[in-house]
XYZ file of C-alpha atoms in Angstrom:
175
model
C 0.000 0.000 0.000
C 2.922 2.144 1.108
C 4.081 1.718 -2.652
C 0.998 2.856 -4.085
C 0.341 -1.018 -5.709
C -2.966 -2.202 -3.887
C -5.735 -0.126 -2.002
C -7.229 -0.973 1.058
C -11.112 -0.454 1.582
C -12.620 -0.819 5.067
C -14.509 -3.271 4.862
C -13.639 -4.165 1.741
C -10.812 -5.804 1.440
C -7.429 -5.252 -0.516
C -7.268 -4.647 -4.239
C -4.571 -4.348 -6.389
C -4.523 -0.933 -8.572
C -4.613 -0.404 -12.305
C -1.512 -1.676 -13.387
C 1.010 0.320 -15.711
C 5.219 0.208 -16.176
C 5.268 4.084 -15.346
C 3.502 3.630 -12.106
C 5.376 1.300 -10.899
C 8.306 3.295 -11.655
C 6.913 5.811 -9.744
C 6.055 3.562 -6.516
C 9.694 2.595 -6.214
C 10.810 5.769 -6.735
C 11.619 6.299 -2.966
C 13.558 2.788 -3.361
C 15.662 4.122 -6.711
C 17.025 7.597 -4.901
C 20.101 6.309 -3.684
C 21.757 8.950 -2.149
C 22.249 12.553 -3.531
C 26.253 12.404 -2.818
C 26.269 8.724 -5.027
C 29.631 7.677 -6.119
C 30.635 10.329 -8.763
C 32.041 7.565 -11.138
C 29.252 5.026 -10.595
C 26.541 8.052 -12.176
C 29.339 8.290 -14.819
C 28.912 4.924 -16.016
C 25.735 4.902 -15.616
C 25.483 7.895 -18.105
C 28.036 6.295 -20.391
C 25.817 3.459 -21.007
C 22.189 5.164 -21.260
C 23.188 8.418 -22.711
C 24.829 6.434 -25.683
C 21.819 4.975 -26.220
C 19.640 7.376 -26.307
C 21.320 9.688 -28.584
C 21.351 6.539 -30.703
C 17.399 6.887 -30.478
C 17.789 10.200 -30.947
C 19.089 10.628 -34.316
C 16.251 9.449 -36.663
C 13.668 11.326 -34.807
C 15.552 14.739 -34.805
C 14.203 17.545 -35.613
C 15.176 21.117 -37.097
C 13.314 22.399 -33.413
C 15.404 20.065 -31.854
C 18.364 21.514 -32.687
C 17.641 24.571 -32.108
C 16.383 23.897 -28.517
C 19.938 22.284 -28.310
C 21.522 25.052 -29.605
C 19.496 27.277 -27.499
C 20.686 25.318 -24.318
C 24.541 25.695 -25.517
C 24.355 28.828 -25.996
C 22.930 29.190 -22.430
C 26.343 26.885 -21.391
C 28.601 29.157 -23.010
C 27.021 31.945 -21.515
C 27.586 30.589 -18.130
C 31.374 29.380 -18.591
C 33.417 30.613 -16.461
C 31.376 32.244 -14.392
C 32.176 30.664 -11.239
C 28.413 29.650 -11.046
C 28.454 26.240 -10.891
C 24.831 25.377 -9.955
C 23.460 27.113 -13.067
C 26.421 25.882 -14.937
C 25.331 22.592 -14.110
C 21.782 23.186 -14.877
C 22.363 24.031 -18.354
C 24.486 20.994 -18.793
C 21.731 18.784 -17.117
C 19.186 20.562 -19.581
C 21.336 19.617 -22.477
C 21.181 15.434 -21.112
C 17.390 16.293 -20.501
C 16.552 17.227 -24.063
C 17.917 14.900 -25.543
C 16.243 12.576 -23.130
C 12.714 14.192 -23.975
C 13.493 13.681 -27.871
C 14.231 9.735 -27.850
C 10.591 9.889 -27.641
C 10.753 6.780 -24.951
C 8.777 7.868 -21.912
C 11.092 4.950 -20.080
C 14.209 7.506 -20.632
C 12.743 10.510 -19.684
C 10.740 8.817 -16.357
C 13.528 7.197 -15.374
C 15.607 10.501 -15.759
C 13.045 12.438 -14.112
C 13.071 9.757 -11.261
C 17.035 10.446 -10.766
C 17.037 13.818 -11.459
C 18.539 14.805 -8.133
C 21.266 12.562 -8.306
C 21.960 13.592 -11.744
C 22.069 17.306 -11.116
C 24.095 17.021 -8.105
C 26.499 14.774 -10.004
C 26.795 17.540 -12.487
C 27.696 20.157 -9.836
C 30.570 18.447 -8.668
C 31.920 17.441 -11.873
C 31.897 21.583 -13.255
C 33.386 22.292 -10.018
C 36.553 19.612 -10.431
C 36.582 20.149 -14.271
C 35.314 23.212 -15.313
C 32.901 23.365 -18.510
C 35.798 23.161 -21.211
C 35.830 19.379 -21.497
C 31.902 19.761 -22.044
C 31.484 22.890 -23.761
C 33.688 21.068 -26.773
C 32.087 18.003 -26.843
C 28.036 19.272 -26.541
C 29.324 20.947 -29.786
C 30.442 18.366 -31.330
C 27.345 16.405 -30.129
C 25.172 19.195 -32.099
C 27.097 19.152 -35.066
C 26.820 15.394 -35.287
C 23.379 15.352 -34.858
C 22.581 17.642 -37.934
C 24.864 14.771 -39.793
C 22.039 12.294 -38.721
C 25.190 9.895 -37.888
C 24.128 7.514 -35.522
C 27.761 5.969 -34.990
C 29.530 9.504 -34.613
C 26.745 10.469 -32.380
C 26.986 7.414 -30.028
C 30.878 7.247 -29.877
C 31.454 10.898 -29.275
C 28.722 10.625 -26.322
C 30.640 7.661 -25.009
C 33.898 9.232 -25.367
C 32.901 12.455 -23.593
C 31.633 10.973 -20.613
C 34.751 8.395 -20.610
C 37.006 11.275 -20.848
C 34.984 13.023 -18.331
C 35.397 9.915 -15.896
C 39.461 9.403 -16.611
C 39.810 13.383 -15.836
C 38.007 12.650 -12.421
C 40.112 10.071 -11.609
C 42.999 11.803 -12.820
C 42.208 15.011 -10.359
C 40.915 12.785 -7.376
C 44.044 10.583 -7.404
């Protein structure tokens, strides 16, 4: 009941509710916010392995709006580099991963992104505050330009390779 899978009626007994993959995403939801301060790395791969993905879902279902939301959201991130503002920094980075979450067009992606959201952002802080925006600022560009090639390969491997290089600079710094 406490998971929002069955009602109980006085008197009536208990009955299970209607039934759907996005609610019961939502009743665990208390079960699948691990902790806001998660290992760093662990959210890294993590990333590695969905994001590639979905910008693989991405990239037939693009659109010339797309884009420019995307481009709209960089040129937020540029904006904001080196600033010294690291929360909205890491916002506009976070809204970059968002939109393209929102345009695989796979409510599983964007629920479960939604559902780890805080993690996410947090994440996102801390890596802008080791790194800085450089390493992202070139490769959300590239990410862009790709994506108006409609190359799925280039697309995927460039997402894998910034968040890998994102991960080896952590442990480089943290070391």
């Amino acid at each position: 009941e406490i998971l929002g899978l069955v009602e109980t009626k006085h008197g009536g007994g208990n009955f299970v509710k209607e039934f759907s993959t996005i609610n019961a995403m939502e009743a665990f939801h208390p079960l699948i916010q691990i902790s806001e301060n998660q290992d760093i790395i662990t959210i890294l791969e993590y990333r590695k392995i969905v994001e590639k993905g979905t910008i693989g879902l991405v990239v037939p279902k693009i659109t010339p709006k797309d884009i420019e939301s995307l481009e709209e959201t960089y040129s937020m991130m540029v904006a904001l580099a080196n600033t010294g503002k690291s929360v909205k920094q890491a916002s506009a980075d976070h809204l970059f991963h968002y939109r393209l979450a929102q345009m695989a067009n796979n409510p599983i992606i964007t629920k479960v992104y939604e559902i780890i959201n805080v993690i996410l952002s947090s994440a996102m802080v801390e890596i802008i505050e080791l790194l800085g925006t450089d390493l992202g600022l070139r490769y959300h560009r590239q990410l862009i330009d790709a994506l108006k090639t409609g190359d799925k390969s280039l697309c995927e491997s460039l997402m894998e390779a910034h968040i890998e290089e994102t991960i080896q600079s952590i442990l480089k710094r943290t070391k």
